[in-house]
mmCIF file of C-alpha atoms in Angstrom:
data_model
loop_
_atom_site.group_PDB
_atom_site.id
_atom_site.type_symbol
_atom_site.label_atom_id
_atom_site.label_comp_id
_atom_site.label_asym_id
_atom_site.label_seq_id
_atom_site.Cartn_x
_atom_site.Cartn_y
_atom_site.Cartn_z
ATOM 1 C CA MET A 1 -111.325 158.066 5.595
ATOM 2 C CA GLN A 2 -111.999 156.770 9.111
ATOM 3 C CA ASN A 3 -110.118 153.567 8.334
ATOM 4 C CA ASN A 4 -107.045 155.518 7.202
ATOM 5 C CA GLU A 5 -107.154 157.555 10.422
ATOM 6 C CA LYS A 6 -107.253 154.365 12.507
ATOM 7 C CA VAL A 7 -104.423 152.699 10.612
ATOM 8 C CA PHE A 8 -102.120 155.684 11.018
ATOM 9 C CA LEU A 9 -102.877 156.580 14.640
ATOM 10 C CA HIS A 10 -99.393 155.508 15.653
ATOM 11 C CA GLN A 11 -97.623 157.995 13.340
ATOM 12 C CA PRO A 12 -97.663 160.989 15.769
ATOM 13 C CA ILE A 13 -96.111 158.785 18.452
ATOM 14 C CA LEU A 14 -93.348 157.682 16.081
ATOM 15 C CA LYS A 15 -92.685 161.303 15.060
ATOM 16 C CA THR A 16 -92.342 162.307 18.715
ATOM 17 C CA MET A 17 -89.949 159.407 19.360
ATOM 18 C CA LYS A 18 -87.866 160.401 16.322
ATOM 19 C CA LYS A 19 -87.510 163.947 17.692
ATOM 20 C CA GLN A 20 -86.485 162.601 21.086
ATOM 21 C CA ILE A 21 -83.904 160.334 19.474
ATOM 22 C CA LYS A 22 -82.439 163.301 17.556
ATOM 23 C CA TYR A 23 -82.100 165.255 20.797
ATOM 24 C CA ILE A 24 -80.459 162.289 22.486
ATOM 25 C CA PHE A 25 -77.909 161.845 19.706
ATOM 26 C CA THR A 26 -77.156 165.594 19.741
ATOM 27 C CA LEU A 27 -76.536 165.560 23.482
ATOM 28 C CA GLY A 28 -74.514 162.384 23.063
ATOM 29 C CA PHE A 29 -72.287 164.062 20.474
ATOM 30 C CA ILE A 30 -71.683 167.026 22.778
ATOM 31 C CA PHE A 31 -70.902 164.713 25.680
ATOM 32 C CA PHE A 32 -68.703 162.594 23.407
ATOM 33 C CA THR A 33 -66.616 165.647 22.471
ATOM 34 C CA PHE A 34 -66.327 166.792 26.070
ATOM 35 C CA PHE A 35 -65.426 163.301 27.267
ATOM 36 C CA ALA A 36 -62.768 162.919 24.566
ATOM 37 C CA PHE A 37 -61.227 166.215 25.628
ATOM 38 C CA THR A 38 -61.118 165.291 29.295
ATOM 39 C CA GLN A 39 -60.015 161.668 28.765
ATOM 40 C CA ASP A 40 -56.328 162.462 28.344
ATOM 41 C CA VAL A 41 -56.392 164.867 31.288
ATOM 42 C CA ALA A 42 -58.003 162.244 33.485
ATOM 43 C CA ALA A 43 -55.456 159.660 32.351
ATOM 44 C CA GLU A 44 -52.595 161.911 33.374
ATOM 45 C CA VAL A 45 -54.169 162.509 36.775
ATOM 46 C CA VAL A 46 -54.648 158.773 37.281
ATOM 47 C CA ASN A 47 -51.033 158.066 36.335
ATOM 48 C CA GLU A 48 -49.754 160.684 38.771
ATOM 49 C CA GLY A 49 -51.982 159.302 41.493
ATOM 50 C CA ALA A 50 -50.739 155.792 40.817
ATOM 51 C CA LYS A 51 -47.179 156.921 41.349
ATOM 52 C CA THR A 52 -47.940 158.430 44.762
ATOM 53 C CA ALA A 53 -50.289 155.750 46.063
ATOM 54 C CA ALA A 54 -50.367 152.055 45.261
ATOM 55 C CA LYS A 55 -53.359 151.155 47.385
ATOM 56 C CA PRO A 56 -55.758 148.618 45.816
ATOM 57 C CA GLU A 57 -59.231 149.977 45.036
ATOM 58 C CA SER A 58 -62.512 148.175 44.656
ATOM 59 C CA LEU A 59 -63.822 148.211 41.074
ATOM 60 C CA SER A 60 -67.504 149.063 40.727
ATOM 61 C CA ILE A 61 -69.502 148.676 37.538
ATOM 62 C CA PHE A 62 -69.721 152.452 37.104
ATOM 63 C CA ASN A 63 -65.977 152.926 37.503
ATOM 64 C CA MET A 64 -65.327 150.041 35.142
ATOM 65 C CA LEU A 65 -67.556 151.588 32.477
ATOM 66 C CA MET A 66 -65.907 154.989 32.918
ATOM 67 C CA LYS A 67 -62.558 153.364 32.172
ATOM 68 C CA GLY A 68 -63.836 151.870 28.926
ATOM 69 C CA GLY A 69 -62.998 154.917 26.825
ATOM 70 C CA VAL A 70 -64.923 157.295 24.594
ATOM 71 C CA PHE A 71 -66.251 154.480 22.396
ATOM 72 C CA LEU A 72 -68.611 153.499 25.209
ATOM 73 C CA ILE A 73 -70.639 156.642 24.462
ATOM 74 C CA PRO A 74 -71.851 155.598 20.977
ATOM 75 C CA ILE A 75 -72.284 152.042 22.273
ATOM 76 C CA GLY A 76 -74.464 153.398 25.070
ATOM 77 C CA LEU A 77 -76.520 155.433 22.596
ATOM 78 C CA LEU A 78 -76.985 152.334 20.455
ATOM 79 C CA LEU A 79 -78.170 150.417 23.517
ATOM 80 C CA PHE A 80 -80.680 153.153 24.350
ATOM 81 C CA TYR A 81 -82.003 153.237 20.777
ATOM 82 C CA THR A 82 -82.156 149.426 20.724
ATOM 83 C CA ILE A 83 -84.334 149.383 23.825
ATOM 84 C CA ILE A 84 -86.660 152.014 22.311
ATOM 85 C CA VAL A 85 -87.057 150.014 19.095
ATOM 86 C CA ILE A 86 -87.594 146.723 20.949
ATOM 87 C CA VAL A 87 -90.292 148.123 23.249
ATOM 88 C CA ASN A 88 -92.052 150.055 20.474
ATOM 89 C CA ARG A 89 -92.051 147.216 17.926
ATOM 90 C CA TYR A 90 -92.966 144.534 20.461
ATOM 91 C CA ARG A 91 -95.985 146.484 21.692
ATOM 92 C CA TYR A 92 -97.111 147.322 18.151
ATOM 93 C CA ILE A 93 -96.683 143.803 16.767
ATOM 94 C CA ARG A 94 -98.386 142.208 19.749
ATOM 95 C CA ARG A 95 -101.333 144.622 19.510
ATOM 96 C CA MET A 96 -101.767 144.281 15.745
ATOM 97 C CA SER A 97 -101.300 140.502 15.610
ATOM 98 C CA LYS A 98 -104.054 139.693 18.097
ATOM 99 C CA TYR A 99 -106.764 137.635 16.423
ATOM 100 C CA ASN A 100 -110.380 137.343 17.510
ATOM 101 C CA MET A 101 -111.218 133.686 16.903
ATOM 102 C CA HIS A 102 -114.946 134.493 16.718
ATOM 103 C CA MET A 103 -114.661 137.348 14.225
ATOM 104 C CA LEU A 104 -115.583 135.351 11.126
ATOM 105 C CA ASN A 105 -118.506 133.734 12.950
ATOM 106 C CA GLU A 106 -119.760 137.180 13.989
ATOM 107 C CA ILE A 107 -119.796 138.526 10.437
ATOM 108 C CA LYS A 108 -120.922 135.298 8.738
ATOM 109 C CA PRO A 109 -124.742 135.775 8.940
ATOM 110 C CA ASN A 110 -124.719 139.355 7.670
ATOM 111 C CA LEU A 111 -122.046 138.608 5.067
ATOM 112 C CA GLN A 112 -124.008 135.702 3.589
ATOM 113 C CA ALA A 113 -127.171 137.816 3.654
ATOM 114 C CA GLY A 114 -125.433 140.601 1.755
ATOM 115 C CA ASN A 115 -125.604 143.120 4.625
ATOM 116 C CA ILE A 116 -122.200 144.766 4.262
ATOM 117 C CA ALA A 117 -122.778 147.740 6.592
ATOM 118 C CA PRO A 118 -123.143 145.673 9.808
ATOM 119 C CA VAL A 119 -120.111 143.623 8.798
ATOM 120 C CA LEU A 120 -117.981 146.762 8.365
ATOM 121 C CA ASP A 121 -119.262 148.041 11.703
ATOM 122 C CA VAL A 122 -118.022 144.877 13.427
ATOM 123 C CA LEU A 123 -114.658 145.041 11.658
ATOM 124 C CA SER A 124 -114.213 148.730 12.506
ATOM 125 C CA ARG A 125 -114.064 147.770 16.188
ATOM 126 C CA ASP A 126 -111.266 145.278 15.474
ATOM 127 C CA GLU A 127 -108.210 147.541 15.193
ATOM 128 C CA THR A 128 -105.783 144.760 14.336
ATOM 129 C CA ALA A 129 -103.944 143.643 11.224
ATOM 130 C CA PHE A 130 -106.421 140.774 10.867
ATOM 131 C CA GLY A 131 -109.354 143.184 10.913
ATOM 132 C CA ASN A 132 -107.733 145.430 8.293
ATOM 133 C CA VAL A 133 -107.171 142.502 5.926
ATOM 134 C CA ILE A 134 -110.691 141.090 6.304
ATOM 135 C CA ARG A 135 -112.146 144.594 5.907
ATOM 136 C CA GLU A 136 -110.456 144.852 2.517
ATOM 137 C CA GLY A 137 -111.930 141.493 1.557
ATOM 138 C CA VAL A 138 -115.441 142.605 2.570
ATOM 139 C CA LEU A 139 -115.119 145.840 0.576
ATOM 140 C CA THR A 140 -114.302 143.823 -2.564
ATOM 141 C CA VAL A 141 -117.066 141.232 -2.175
ATOM 142 C CA GLY A 142 -118.831 140.751 -5.502
ATOM 143 C CA ARG A 143 -115.661 140.916 -7.554
ATOM 144 C CA PRO A 144 -113.832 137.834 -8.883
ATOM 145 C CA VAL A 145 -112.279 135.691 -6.166
ATOM 146 C CA ALA A 146 -108.815 136.150 -7.654
ATOM 147 C CA GLN A 147 -109.114 139.926 -7.297
ATOM 148 C CA ILE A 148 -110.387 139.616 -3.716
ATOM 149 C CA GLU A 149 -107.430 137.409 -2.779
ATOM 150 C CA SER A 150 -105.018 139.773 -4.537
ATOM 151 C CA ASN A 151 -106.326 142.828 -2.660
ATOM 152 C CA MET A 152 -106.207 141.015 0.664
ATOM 153 C CA GLU A 153 -102.646 139.867 -0.044
ATOM 154 C CA LYS A 154 -101.629 143.467 -0.737
ATOM 155 C CA VAL A 155 -103.050 144.587 2.604
ATOM 156 C CA VAL A 156 -101.194 141.718 4.295
ATOM 157 C CA ASN A 157 -97.932 142.963 2.777
ATOM 158 C CA ILE A 158 -98.688 146.503 3.950
ATOM 159 C CA GLU A 159 -99.371 145.316 7.507
ATOM 160 C CA ILE A 160 -96.185 143.236 7.553
ATOM 161 C CA GLY A 161 -94.249 146.248 6.289
ATOM 162 C CA LYS A 162 -95.587 148.341 9.177
ATOM 163 C CA MET A 163 -94.583 145.646 11.649
ATOM 164 C CA GLU A 164 -91.082 145.426 10.198
ATOM 165 C CA LYS A 165 -90.509 149.183 10.416
ATOM 166 C CA SER A 166 -87.230 149.972 12.252
ATOM 167 C CA ILE A 167 -86.569 146.270 12.936
ATOM 168 C CA GLY A 168 -83.825 146.350 10.306
ATOM 169 C CA HIS A 169 -82.020 148.863 12.527
ATOM 170 C CA LEU A 170 -81.590 146.122 15.132
ATOM 171 C CA GLY A 171 -79.775 143.942 12.609
ATOM 172 C CA LEU A 172 -77.526 146.885 11.776
ATOM 173 C CA ILE A 173 -76.801 147.585 15.449
ATOM 174 C CA ALA A 174 -75.999 143.902 15.990
ATOM 175 C CA GLY A 175 -73.066 144.359 13.616
ATOM 176 C CA ILE A 176 -72.047 147.944 14.473
ATOM 177 C CA ALA A 177 -71.926 147.725 18.291
ATOM 178 C CA PRO A 178 -69.334 144.887 18.513
ATOM 179 C CA THR A 179 -67.268 146.609 15.818
ATOM 180 C CA LEU A 180 -67.226 149.861 17.787
ATOM 181 C CA GLY A 181 -66.149 147.947 20.885
ATOM 182 C CA PHE A 182 -63.374 146.244 18.956
ATOM 183 C CA ILE A 183 -62.175 149.582 17.569
ATOM 184 C CA GLY A 184 -62.155 150.991 21.104
ATOM 185 C CA THR A 185 -59.996 148.095 22.289
ATOM 186 C CA ILE A 186 -57.589 148.433 19.364
ATOM 187 C CA SER A 187 -57.213 152.173 19.930
ATOM 188 C CA GLY A 188 -56.505 151.503 23.603
ATOM 189 C CA VAL A 189 -53.860 148.905 22.751
ATOM 190 C CA ILE A 190 -52.222 151.376 20.370
ATOM 191 C CA LYS A 191 -52.065 153.966 23.172
ATOM 192 C CA ILE A 192 -50.544 151.390 25.529
ATOM 193 C CA PHE A 193 -47.728 150.499 23.148
ATOM 194 C CA TYR A 194 -47.187 154.137 22.285
ATOM 195 C CA SER A 195 -46.805 154.878 26.008
ATOM 196 C CA ILE A 196 -44.345 151.987 26.322
ATOM 197 C CA SER A 197 -42.291 153.332 23.411
ATOM 198 C CA ILE A 198 -42.095 156.727 25.112
ATOM 199 C CA THR A 199 -41.474 155.670 28.728
ATOM 200 C CA GLU A 200 -39.699 152.374 27.958
ATOM 201 C CA ASN A 201 -41.629 150.850 30.859
ATOM 202 C CA VAL A 202 -42.505 147.266 29.848
ATOM 203 C CA SER A 203 -43.874 146.112 33.205
ATOM 204 C CA ILE A 204 -46.687 143.561 33.275
ATOM 205 C CA GLY A 205 -48.743 145.803 35.540
ATOM 206 C CA ASN A 206 -48.561 148.692 33.122
ATOM 207 C CA ILE A 207 -49.640 146.552 30.143
ATOM 208 C CA SER A 208 -52.348 144.512 31.877
ATOM 209 C CA GLY A 209 -53.778 147.495 33.725
ATOM 210 C CA GLY A 210 -54.346 149.459 30.525
ATOM 211 C CA LEU A 211 -55.416 146.414 28.513
ATOM 212 C CA TYR A 212 -58.238 145.309 30.813
ATOM 213 C CA GLU A 213 -59.647 148.827 30.731
ATOM 214 C CA LYS A 214 -59.763 148.831 26.949
ATOM 215 C CA MET A 215 -61.333 145.355 26.827
ATOM 216 C CA ILE A 216 -64.390 146.848 28.540
ATOM 217 C CA SER A 217 -65.442 148.507 25.287
ATOM 218 C CA SER A 218 -65.310 145.164 23.458
ATOM 219 C CA GLY A 219 -67.408 143.479 26.139
ATOM 220 C CA SER A 220 -69.974 146.291 26.116
ATOM 221 C CA GLY A 221 -70.214 146.218 22.331
ATOM 222 C CA LEU A 222 -70.772 142.466 22.341
ATOM 223 C CA ILE A 223 -73.528 142.753 24.952
ATOM 224 C CA VAL A 224 -75.375 145.405 22.925
ATOM 225 C CA GLY A 225 -74.890 143.332 19.769
ATOM 226 C CA ILE A 226 -76.319 140.218 21.414
ATOM 227 C CA VAL A 227 -79.364 142.127 22.685
ATOM 228 C CA ALA A 228 -80.040 143.656 19.251
ATOM 229 C CA PHE A 229 -79.423 140.366 17.429
ATOM 230 C CA SER A 230 -81.736 138.401 19.733
ATOM 231 C CA ALA A 231 -84.504 141.008 19.550
ATOM 232 C CA TYR A 232 -84.197 141.161 15.758
ATOM 233 C CA HIS A 233 -84.904 137.448 15.366
ATOM 234 C CA LEU A 234 -87.574 137.301 18.087
ATOM 235 C CA LEU A 235 -89.557 140.154 16.538
ATOM 236 C CA ASN A 236 -89.217 138.643 13.079
ATOM 237 C CA GLY A 237 -90.486 135.372 14.522
ATOM 238 C CA MET A 238 -93.614 137.165 15.758
ATOM 239 C CA ILE A 239 -94.138 138.627 12.281
ATOM 240 C CA ASP A 240 -93.695 135.208 10.677
ATOM 241 C CA SER A 241 -96.337 133.800 13.018
ATOM 242 C CA TYR A 242 -98.746 136.526 11.912
ATOM 243 C CA ALA A 243 -97.977 135.880 8.221
ATOM 244 C CA LEU A 244 -98.794 132.197 8.697
ATOM 245 C CA ALA A 245 -101.989 132.854 10.648
ATOM 246 C CA ILE A 246 -103.334 135.443 8.193
ATOM 247 C CA GLN A 247 -103.005 132.991 5.309
ATOM 248 C CA LYS A 248 -105.364 130.607 7.089
ATOM 249 C CA VAL A 249 -107.787 133.458 7.864
ATOM 250 C CA ASN A 250 -107.763 134.558 4.221
ATOM 251 C CA LEU A 251 -108.560 131.007 3.126
ATOM 252 C CA ASP A 252 -111.432 130.764 5.622
ATOM 253 C CA PHE A 253 -112.806 134.106 4.438
ATOM 254 C CA VAL A 254 -112.712 133.121 0.770
ATOM 255 C CA ASN A 255 -114.472 129.841 1.565
ATOM 256 C CA LEU A 256 -117.065 131.785 3.548
ATOM 257 C CA ILE A 257 -118.013 134.142 0.712
ATOM 258 C CA GLN A 258 -118.090 131.327 -1.843
ATOM 259 C CA ARG A 259 -120.564 129.127 0.023
ATOM 260 C CA PRO A 260 -123.684 131.219 -0.686
ATOM 261 C CA SER A 261 -122.948 131.218 -4.431
ATOM 262 C CA ASN A 262 -122.365 127.455 -4.373
ATOM 263 C CA GLY A 263 -125.703 127.034 -2.632
ATOM 264 C CA ASP A 264 -127.447 129.097 -5.266
ATOM 265 C CA GLN A 265 -126.009 126.971 -8.050
ATOM 266 C CA THR A 266 -127.448 123.781 -6.555
ATOM 267 C CA LYS A 267 -131.001 125.145 -6.455
#
């Protein structure tokens, strides 16, 4: 029972983060609706101001983002969620994939002597994925080796599944964010040509001025996609490193529990 409580200590934190994410998306939807309503009004004000004053203005990053259109709102929410997933998964994977190189040597004397309680006490202080896998192997000592290896492999799969939780969302965001940016650019281009058809003003300034604003959404979507795509593969690389290391640890553990029986057979 204590082991289950230790394995699932992170669940309340994840539940709290899920609630926070729901609140963020709700506020984002409200802001999205309000921004969509005020976008056309702001565009009309800007057009009227451009007619009365043709002074050049410096373009800051904030002003540039504000001109990107309503599609920057979901892209921004995706970026925020991406950062949350990256930080949460990186910290969890790094904590759970730490391996104490002296762990097997610490439990070896008691394990070979058949003292399981001290071995479990040592492993209970190792709150990592390696400790959970070896603990399962110790609990099944005395059974056939094939069954011990099978149980340990199942725990390995469970630990990898916990590490991979929410990482698939990063792969999804890597495809969605650039698509949203592209849709924002296309919608902006449609508005530009619709305005040209109404006003019959085909000036280069009118076309380029509106086009560069709409290209901001594409650039933002690509940036978010690159961040999510890179983090997706980096985190999976950390998990692959753990999967490789745990196979070697499992082999060392099986060899360790077999040596006493081999010694008994030679006597």
